[in-house]
Coordinates of C-alpha atoms and ligand atoms in Angstrom, one line a residue:
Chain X
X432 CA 49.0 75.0 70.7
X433 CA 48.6 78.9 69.6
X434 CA 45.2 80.2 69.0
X435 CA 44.4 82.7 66.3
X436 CA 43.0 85.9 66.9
X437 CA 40.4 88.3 64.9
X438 CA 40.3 91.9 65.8
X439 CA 37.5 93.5 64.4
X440 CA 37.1 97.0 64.5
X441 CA 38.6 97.7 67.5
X442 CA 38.4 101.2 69.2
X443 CA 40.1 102.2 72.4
X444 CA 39.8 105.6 74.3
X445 CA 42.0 107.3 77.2
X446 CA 39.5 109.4 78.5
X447 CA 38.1 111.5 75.2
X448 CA 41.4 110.6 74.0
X449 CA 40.7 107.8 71.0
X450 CA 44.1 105.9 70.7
X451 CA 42.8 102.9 68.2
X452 CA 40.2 103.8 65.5
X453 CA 38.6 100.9 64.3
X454 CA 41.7 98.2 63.9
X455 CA 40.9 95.5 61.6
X456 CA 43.3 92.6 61.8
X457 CA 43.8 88.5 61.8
X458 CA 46.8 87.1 63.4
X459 CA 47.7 83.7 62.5
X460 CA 47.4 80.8 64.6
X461 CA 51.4 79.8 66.0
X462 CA 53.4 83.0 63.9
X463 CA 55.1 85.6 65.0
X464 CA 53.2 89.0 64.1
X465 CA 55.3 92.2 64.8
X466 CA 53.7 95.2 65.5
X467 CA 56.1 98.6 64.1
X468 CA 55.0 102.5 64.6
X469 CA 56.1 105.4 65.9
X470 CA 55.7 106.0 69.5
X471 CA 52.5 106.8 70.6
X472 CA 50.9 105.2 67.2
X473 CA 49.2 102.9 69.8
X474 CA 51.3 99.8 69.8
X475 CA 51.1 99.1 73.6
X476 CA 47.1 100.3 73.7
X477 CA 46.4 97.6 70.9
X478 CA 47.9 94.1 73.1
X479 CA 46.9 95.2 76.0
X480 CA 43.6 95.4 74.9
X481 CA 44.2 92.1 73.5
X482 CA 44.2 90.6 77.3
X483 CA 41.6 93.0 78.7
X484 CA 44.0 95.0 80.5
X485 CA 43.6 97.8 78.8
X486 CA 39.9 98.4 80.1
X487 CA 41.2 98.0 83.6
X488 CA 42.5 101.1 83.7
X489 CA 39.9 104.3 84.9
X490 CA 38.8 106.4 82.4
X491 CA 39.3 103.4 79.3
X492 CA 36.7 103.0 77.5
X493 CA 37.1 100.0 74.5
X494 CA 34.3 98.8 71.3
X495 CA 35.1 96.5 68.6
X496 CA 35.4 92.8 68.8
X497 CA 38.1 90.1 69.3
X498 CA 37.7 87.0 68.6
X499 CA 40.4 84.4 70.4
X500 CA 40.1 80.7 68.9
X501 CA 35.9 81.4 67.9
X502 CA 35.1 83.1 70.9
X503 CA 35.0 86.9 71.7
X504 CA 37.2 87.1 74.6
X505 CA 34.5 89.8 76.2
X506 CA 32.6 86.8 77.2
X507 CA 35.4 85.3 79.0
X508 CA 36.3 86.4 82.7
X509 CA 39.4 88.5 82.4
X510 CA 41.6 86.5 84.8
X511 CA 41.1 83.3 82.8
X512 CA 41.6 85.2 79.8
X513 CA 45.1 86.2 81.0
X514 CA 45.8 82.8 81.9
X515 CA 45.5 82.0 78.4
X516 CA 47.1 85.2 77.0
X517 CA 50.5 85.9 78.8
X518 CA 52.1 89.1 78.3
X519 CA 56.0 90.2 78.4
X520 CA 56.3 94.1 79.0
X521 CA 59.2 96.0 78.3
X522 CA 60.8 96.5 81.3
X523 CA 61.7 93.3 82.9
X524 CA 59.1 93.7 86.3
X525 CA 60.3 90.8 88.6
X526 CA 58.0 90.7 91.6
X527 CA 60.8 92.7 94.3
X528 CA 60.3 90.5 97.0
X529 CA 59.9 87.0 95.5
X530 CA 63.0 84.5 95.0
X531 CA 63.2 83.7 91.4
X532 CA 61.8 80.4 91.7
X533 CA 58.7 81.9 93.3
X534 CA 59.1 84.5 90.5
X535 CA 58.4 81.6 87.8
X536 CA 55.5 79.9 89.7
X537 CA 53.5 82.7 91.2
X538 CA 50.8 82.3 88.7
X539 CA 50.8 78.9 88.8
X540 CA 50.6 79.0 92.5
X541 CA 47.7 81.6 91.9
X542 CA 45.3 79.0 89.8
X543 CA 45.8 76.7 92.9
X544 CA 48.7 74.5 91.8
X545 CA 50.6 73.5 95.2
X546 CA 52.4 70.2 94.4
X547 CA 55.4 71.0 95.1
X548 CA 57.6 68.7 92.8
X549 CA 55.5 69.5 90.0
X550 CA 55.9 73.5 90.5
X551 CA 59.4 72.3 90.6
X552 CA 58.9 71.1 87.4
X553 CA 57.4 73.7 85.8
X554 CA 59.6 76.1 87.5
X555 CA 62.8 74.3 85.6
X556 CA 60.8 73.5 82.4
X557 CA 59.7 77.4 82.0
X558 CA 63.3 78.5 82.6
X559 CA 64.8 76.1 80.7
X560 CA 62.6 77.6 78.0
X561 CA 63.4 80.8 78.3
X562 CA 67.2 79.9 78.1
X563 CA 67.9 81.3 81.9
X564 CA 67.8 77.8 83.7
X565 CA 71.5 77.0 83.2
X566 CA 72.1 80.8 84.5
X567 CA 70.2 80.3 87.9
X568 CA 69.9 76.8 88.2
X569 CA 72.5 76.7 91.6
X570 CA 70.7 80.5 93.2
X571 CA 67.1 79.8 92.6
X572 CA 66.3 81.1 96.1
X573 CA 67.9 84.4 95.3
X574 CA 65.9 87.4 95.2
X575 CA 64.6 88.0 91.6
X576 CA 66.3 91.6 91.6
X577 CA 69.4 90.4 92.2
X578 CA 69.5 89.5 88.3
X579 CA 70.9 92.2 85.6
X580 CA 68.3 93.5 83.1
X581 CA 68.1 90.6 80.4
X582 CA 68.6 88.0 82.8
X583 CA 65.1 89.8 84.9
X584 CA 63.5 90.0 80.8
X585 CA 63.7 86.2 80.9
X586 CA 63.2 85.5 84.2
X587 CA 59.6 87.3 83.0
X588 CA 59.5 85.2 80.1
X589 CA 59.8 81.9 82.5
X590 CA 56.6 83.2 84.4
X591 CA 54.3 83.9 81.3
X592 CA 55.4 80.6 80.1
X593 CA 54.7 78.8 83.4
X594 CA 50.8 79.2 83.0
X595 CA 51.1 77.7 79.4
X596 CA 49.4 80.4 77.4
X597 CA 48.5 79.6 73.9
X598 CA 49.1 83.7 73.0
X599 CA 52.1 85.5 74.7
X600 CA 52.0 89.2 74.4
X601 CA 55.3 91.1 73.8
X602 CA 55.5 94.6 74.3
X603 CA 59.3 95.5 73.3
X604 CA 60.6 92.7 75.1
X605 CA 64.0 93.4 74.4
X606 CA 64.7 96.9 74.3
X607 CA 66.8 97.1 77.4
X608 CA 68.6 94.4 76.4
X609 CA 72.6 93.7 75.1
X610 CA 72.8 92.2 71.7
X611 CA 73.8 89.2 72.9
X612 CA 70.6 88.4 75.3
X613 CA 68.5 89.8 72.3
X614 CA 69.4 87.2 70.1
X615 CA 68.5 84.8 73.3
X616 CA 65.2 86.0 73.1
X617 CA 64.5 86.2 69.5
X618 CA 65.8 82.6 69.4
X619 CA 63.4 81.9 72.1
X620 CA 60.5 83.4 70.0
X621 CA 61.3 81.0 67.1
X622 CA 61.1 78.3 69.3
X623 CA 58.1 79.4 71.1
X624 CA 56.2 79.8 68.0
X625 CA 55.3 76.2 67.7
X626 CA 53.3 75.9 70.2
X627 CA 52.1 79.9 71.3
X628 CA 51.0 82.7 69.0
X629 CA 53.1 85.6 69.3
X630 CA 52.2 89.1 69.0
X631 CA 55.7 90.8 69.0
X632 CA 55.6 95.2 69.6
X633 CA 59.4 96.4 68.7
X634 CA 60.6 99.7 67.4
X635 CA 63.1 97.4 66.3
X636 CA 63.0 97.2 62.7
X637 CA 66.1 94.4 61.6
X638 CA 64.1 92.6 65.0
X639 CA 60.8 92.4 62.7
X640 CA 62.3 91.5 60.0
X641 CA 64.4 88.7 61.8
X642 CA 61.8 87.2 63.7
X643 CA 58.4 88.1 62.4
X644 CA 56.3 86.3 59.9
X645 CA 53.9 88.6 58.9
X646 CA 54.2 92.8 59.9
X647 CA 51.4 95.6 61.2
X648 CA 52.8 98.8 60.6
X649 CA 50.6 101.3 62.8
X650 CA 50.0 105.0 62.7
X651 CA 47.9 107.2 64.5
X652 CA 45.5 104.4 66.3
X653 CA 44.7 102.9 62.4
X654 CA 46.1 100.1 60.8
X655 CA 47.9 101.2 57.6
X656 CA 49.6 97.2 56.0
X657 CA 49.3 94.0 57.8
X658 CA 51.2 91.5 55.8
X659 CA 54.0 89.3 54.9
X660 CA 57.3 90.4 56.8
X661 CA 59.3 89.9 53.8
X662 CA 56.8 92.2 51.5
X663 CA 57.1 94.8 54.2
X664 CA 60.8 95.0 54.1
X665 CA 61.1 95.0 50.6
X666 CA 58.5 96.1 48.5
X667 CA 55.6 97.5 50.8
X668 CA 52.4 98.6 48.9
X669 CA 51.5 101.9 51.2
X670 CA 54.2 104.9 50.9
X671 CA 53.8 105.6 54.7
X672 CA 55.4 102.0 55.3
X673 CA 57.6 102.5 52.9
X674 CA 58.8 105.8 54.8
X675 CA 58.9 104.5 58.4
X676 CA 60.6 101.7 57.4
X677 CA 63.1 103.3 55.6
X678 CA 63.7 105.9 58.1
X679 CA 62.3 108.7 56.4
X680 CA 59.4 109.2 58.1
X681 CA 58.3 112.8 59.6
Chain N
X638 CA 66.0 112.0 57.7
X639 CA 68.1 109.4 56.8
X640 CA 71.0 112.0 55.7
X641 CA 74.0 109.5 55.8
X642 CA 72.1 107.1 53.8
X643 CA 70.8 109.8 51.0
X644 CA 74.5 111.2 51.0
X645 CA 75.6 107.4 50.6
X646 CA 73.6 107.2 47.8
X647 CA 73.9 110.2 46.2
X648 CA 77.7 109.4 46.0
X649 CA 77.3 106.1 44.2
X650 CA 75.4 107.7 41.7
X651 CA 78.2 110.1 40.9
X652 CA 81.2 107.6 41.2
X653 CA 78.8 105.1 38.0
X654 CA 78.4 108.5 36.5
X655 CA 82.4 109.0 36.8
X656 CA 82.8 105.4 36.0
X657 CA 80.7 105.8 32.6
X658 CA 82.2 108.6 31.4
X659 CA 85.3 106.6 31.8
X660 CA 84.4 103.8 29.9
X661 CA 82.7 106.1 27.3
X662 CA 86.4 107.2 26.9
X663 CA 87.7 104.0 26.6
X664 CA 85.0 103.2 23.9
X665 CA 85.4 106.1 22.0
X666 CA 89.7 105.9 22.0
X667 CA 89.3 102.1 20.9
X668 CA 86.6 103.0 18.6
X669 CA 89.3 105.9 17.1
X670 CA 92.1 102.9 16.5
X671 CA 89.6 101.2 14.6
X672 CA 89.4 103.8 12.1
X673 CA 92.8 104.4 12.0
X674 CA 94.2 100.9 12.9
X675 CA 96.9 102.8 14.5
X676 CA 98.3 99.5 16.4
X677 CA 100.0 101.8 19.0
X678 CA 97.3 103.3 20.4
X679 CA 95.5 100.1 20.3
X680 CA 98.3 98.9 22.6
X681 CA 97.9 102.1 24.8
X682 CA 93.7 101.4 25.3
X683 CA 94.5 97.8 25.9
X684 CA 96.1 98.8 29.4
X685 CA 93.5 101.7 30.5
X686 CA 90.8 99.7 32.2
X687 CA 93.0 100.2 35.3
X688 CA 90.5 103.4 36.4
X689 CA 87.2 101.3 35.5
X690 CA 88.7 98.5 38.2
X691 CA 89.1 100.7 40.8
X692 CA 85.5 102.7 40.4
X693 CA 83.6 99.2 40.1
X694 CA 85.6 98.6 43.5
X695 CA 84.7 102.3 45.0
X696 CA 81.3 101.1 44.1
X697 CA 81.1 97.5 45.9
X698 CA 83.2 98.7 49.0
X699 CA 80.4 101.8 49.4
X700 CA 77.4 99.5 48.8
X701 CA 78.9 96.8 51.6
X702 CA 79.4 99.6 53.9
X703 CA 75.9 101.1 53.2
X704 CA 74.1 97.8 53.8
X705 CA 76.0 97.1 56.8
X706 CA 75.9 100.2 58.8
X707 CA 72.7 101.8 57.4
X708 CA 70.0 98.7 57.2
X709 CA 68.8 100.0 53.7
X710 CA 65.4 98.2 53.4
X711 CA 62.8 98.5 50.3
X712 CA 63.5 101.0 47.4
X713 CA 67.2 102.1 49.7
X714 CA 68.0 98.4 49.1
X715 CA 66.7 97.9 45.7
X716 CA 69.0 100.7 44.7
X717 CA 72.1 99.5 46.4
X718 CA 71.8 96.5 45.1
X719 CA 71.3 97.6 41.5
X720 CA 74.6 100.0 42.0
X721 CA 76.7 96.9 42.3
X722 CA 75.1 95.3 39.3
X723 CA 75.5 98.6 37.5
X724 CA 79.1 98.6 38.1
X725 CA 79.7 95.3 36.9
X726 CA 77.9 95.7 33.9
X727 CA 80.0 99.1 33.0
X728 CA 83.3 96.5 33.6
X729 CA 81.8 94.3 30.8
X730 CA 81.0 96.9 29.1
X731 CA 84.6 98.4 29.2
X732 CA 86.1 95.3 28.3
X733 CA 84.2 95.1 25.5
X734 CA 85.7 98.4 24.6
X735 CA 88.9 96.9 24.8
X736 CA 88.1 93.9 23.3
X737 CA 87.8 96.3 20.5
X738 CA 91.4 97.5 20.3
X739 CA 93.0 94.1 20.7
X740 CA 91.1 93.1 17.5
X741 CA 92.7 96.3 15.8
X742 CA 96.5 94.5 16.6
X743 CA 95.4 91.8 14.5
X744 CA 93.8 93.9 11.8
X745 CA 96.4 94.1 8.3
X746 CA 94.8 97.4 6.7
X747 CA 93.4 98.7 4.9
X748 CA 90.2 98.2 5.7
X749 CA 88.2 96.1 2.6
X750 CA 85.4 98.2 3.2
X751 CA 84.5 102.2 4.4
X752 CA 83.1 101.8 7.9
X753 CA 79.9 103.4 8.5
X754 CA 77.2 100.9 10.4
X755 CA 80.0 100.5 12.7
X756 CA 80.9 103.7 14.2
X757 CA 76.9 104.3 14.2
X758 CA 76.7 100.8 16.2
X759 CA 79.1 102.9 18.7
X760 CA 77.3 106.1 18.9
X761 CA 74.6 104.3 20.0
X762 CA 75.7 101.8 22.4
X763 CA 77.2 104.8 23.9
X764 CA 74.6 107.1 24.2
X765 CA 72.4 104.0 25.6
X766 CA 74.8 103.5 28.5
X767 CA 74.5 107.6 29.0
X768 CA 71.1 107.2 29.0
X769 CA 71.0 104.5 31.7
X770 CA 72.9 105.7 33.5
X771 CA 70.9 109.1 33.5
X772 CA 67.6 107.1 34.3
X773 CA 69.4 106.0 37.2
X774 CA 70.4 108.9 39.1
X775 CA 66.7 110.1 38.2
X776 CA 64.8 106.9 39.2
X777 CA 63.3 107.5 35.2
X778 CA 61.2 104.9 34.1
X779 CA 61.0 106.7 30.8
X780 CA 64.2 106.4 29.9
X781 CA 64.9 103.4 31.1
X782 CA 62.2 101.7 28.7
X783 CA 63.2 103.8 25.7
X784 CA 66.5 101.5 25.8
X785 CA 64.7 98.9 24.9
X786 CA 63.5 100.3 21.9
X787 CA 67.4 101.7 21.0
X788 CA 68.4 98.0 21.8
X789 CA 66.1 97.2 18.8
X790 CA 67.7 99.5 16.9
X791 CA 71.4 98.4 17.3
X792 CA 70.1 94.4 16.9
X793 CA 69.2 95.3 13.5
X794 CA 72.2 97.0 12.7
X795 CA 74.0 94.4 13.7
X796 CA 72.0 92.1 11.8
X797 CA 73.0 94.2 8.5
X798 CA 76.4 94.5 9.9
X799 CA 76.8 90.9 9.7
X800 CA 74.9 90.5 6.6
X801 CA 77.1 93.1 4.5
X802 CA 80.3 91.4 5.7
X803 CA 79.4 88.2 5.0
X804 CA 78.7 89.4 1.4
X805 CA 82.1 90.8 0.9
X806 CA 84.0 87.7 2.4
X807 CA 82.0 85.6 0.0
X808 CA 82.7 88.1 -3.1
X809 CA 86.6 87.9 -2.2
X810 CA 87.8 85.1 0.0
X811 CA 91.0 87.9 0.4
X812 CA 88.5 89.6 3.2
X813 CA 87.8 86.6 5.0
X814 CA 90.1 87.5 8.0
X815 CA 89.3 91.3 8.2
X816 CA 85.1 90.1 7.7
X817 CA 85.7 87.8 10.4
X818 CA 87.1 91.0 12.6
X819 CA 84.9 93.2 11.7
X820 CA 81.9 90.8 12.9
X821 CA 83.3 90.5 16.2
X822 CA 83.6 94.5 16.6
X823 CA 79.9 94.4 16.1
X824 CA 79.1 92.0 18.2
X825 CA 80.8 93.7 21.0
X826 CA 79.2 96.8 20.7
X827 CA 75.7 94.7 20.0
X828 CA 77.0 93.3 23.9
X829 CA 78.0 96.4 24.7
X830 CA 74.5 97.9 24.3
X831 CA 72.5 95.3 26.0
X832 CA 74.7 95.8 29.0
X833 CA 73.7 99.3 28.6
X834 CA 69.6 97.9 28.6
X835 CA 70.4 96.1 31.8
X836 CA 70.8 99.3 33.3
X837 CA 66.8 100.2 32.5
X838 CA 66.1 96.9 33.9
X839 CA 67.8 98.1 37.1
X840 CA 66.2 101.1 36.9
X841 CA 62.8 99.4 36.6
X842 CA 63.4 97.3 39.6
X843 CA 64.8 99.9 41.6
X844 CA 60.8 102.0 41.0
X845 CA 58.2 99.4 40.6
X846 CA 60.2 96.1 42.2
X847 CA 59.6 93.9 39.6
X848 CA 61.7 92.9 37.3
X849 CA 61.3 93.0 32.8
X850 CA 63.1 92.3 30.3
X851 CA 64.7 95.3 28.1
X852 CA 66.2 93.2 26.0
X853 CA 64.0 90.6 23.4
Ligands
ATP2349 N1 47.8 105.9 80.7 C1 47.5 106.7 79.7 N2 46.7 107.8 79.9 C2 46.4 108.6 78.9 N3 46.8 108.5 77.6 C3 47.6 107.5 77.4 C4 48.0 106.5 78.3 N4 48.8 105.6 77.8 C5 48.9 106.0 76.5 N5 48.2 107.1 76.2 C6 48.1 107.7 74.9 O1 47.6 106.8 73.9 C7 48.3 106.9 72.7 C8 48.9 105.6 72.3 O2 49.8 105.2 73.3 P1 50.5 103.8 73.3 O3 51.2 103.6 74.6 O4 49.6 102.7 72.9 O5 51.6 104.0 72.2 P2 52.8 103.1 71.6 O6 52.5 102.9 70.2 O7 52.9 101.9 72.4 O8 54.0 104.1 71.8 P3 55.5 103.7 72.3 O9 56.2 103.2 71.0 O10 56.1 105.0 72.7 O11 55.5 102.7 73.4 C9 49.4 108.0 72.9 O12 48.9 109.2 72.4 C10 49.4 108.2 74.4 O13 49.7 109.5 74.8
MG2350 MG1 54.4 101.2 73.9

């Protein structure tokens, strides 16, 4: 089951440099919520702050408030935050030296699962989810590298699945990827969003629109519309959405 | 930004410009065989919605290959879209035109009356469909409303239209053909002009997204 998620005036530095300024925002228990802007608006800074990883970084400096399922998720310990929140980064970041079954259950492993039938288990449901099992099913001892690009994006999907988040954090998870694994992936998102709430970045725009219910359009650290994909591809209410969108932006 | 796309669009606007004028010619030729029942030319109009065809086509092969390769979203796809209405309602519109001339064959003159509501009915269905078309290439919400008002307008004189010739077949049962004929020129251009008011509509959508109705 997803958990919803209340940002409340959420500010995040880089040093003296302020990258969010005061984001208000409620993502919806088990959607899909995309997250467009230009580069730099502050799309990355935003989920990872959503997981605490943000802050981990020297020199970060965060204030605000996020609430995950009624509790602020600055009174939680950061690890078993993560658990909870799993996050897909852009480009696809196997661990080099693992095979890619130990790829899928490393972070099981990590929170102290060692039965080994049931990290088999896990290992085949969490691919099988991510639509790579049938790819891998007969090398599953081979190193994770040894994968092309989308194959690696989903074997990365398999391993934030394997801890069973309830929020999965998606920072352009398909960018580097053909047309043909993309569609994997967004089909994987509709899936997924029965039981995880998905917090989707993509410069993407058709990608929103496909597989987002409801659309944050970003710009310089604020918030500008937050609403129903559908009203944000066709009639949105502020101009500067209504620009990027359209391509007419700068 | 965007330059295909803008270029893309600012060619549909000129090919429903072109197409207009075109079916303003049409009008105005079929309108001219009316007054002179000259059952040649009425033959020759019959044939000439060739050029209309072919620009409602220029119109719908554009729009598909703006949607598909440019992702038009918002106001970009509001506009496209309306385009391909446009077009089709400038094809009624022409064939109303022509429905015009193919009454003239059947006409035996002279005419049991002077026409004068009639060739007004024209001028002003015509100069509505100008007009929409104007408000289109401007996104102008001004104009576009004003049709409704015109729309009035032409409803009314259709009204009398109707209401005259009715009178004059009743007077003489000898007009009861050429009454009959008459009414259906007036109700073509009566069409003719609210095809010309969905064009305001489209226009209105195309601004605000929502959609009103021009013509009550
Ligand atoms: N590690 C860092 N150190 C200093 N400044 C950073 C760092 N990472 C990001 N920034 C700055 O914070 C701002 C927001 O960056 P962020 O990565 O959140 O943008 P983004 O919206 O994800 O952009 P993109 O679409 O290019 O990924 C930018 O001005 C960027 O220069
Ligand atoms: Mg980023």
């Amino acid at each position: 089951m997803g958990q919803s998620i209340s940002v409340r005036d959420l500010e995040a530095w880089y040093g003296s440099n302020k990258t969010l300024k005061g984001i208000h925002m409620d993502i919806a228990l088990n959607n899909v919520t995309a997250i467009i802007g230009p580069s730099g608006c502050g799309k990355s800074t935003f989920v990872r702050c959503i997981n605490r990883m943000h802050e981990t970084m020297p020199g970060t400096k965060v204030k605000g408030e996020i609430i995950l399922d009624g509790v602020s998720i600055y009174d939680q310990d950061p690890v078993a935050l993560r658990k909870r929140v799993g996050m897909v980064f852009q480009k696809p970041n196997p661990f080099p030296s693992m095979s890619i079954y130990d790829n899928v259950v490393a972070g099981v492993k990590l929170n102290g699962m060692t039965q080994k039938h049931k990290l088999q288990a896990i290992a085949e449901k969490s691919l099988r989810m991510a639509a790579l099992w049938d790819e891998v099913k007969d090398r599953l001892n081979y190193s994770g590298m040894s994968l092309s690009g989308g194959q690696q994006q989903r074997l990365c999907i398999a391993r934030a699945l394997a801890v069973e988040p309830s929020v999965l954090l998606m920072d352009e998870p398909a960018s580097a990827l053909d047309p043909i694994a993309t569609m994997h992936i967004e089909e994987l998102i509709r899936q997924l969003k029965a039981d995880y709430t998905i917090l989707i970045v993509t410069h993407n725009m058709q990608q929103a629109a496909r597989i987002a219910d409801s659309t944050a359009f970003f710009l310089n650290g604020e918030l500008v519309e937050h609403g129903p994909t559908s009203d944000i591809f066709t009639n949105p209410s502020d101009k500067r959405t209504e620009d990027y969108i359209s391509g007419r932006f700068g | 930004m965007r330059q295909s796309l803008n270029e893309g669009q600012l060619d549909l606007t000129k090919i429903l410009k072109d197409m207009g004028e075109e079916v303003g010619k049409i009008l105005q030729g079929c309108m001219q065989t009316l007054l002179s029942l000259d059952k040649d030319q009425a033959d020759f109009w019959i044939t000439e919605d060739q050029r209309v065809n072919d620009y409602e086509r220029q119109v719908d092969d554009l729009c598909v290959r703006l949607i598909a390769t440019q992702q038009p979203v918002a106001k970009d796809l509001r506009k496209i879209i309306s385009a391909m209405k446009i077009s089709t309602d400038l094809e009624r519109m022409g064939d109303l035109a022509i429905d015009i001339a193919k009454i003239v064959r059947r006409i035996d003159g002279p005419l049991c009356k002077p026409l004068i509501d009639i060739p007004e009915m024209a001028e002003m269905a015509l100069g509505m469909m100008r007009q929409g078309l104007e408000a289109y290439a401007g996104e102008n919400m001004g104009l576009a409303h004003d049709l409704a008002e015109q729309d009035d307008k032409v409803d009314s004189l259709y009204k009398k239209v109707v209401r005259d010739l009715l009178l004059i077949m009743t007077e003489d049962p000898e007009n009861l053909d050429q009454g009959m004929y008459l009414a259906f020129v007036a109700r073509y251009l009566e069409r003719f002009a609210d095809h010309a008011t969905n064009i305001g509509e489209n226009v209105i959508y195309i601004t605000t997204a929502g959609r009103q109705d021009l013509n009550i």
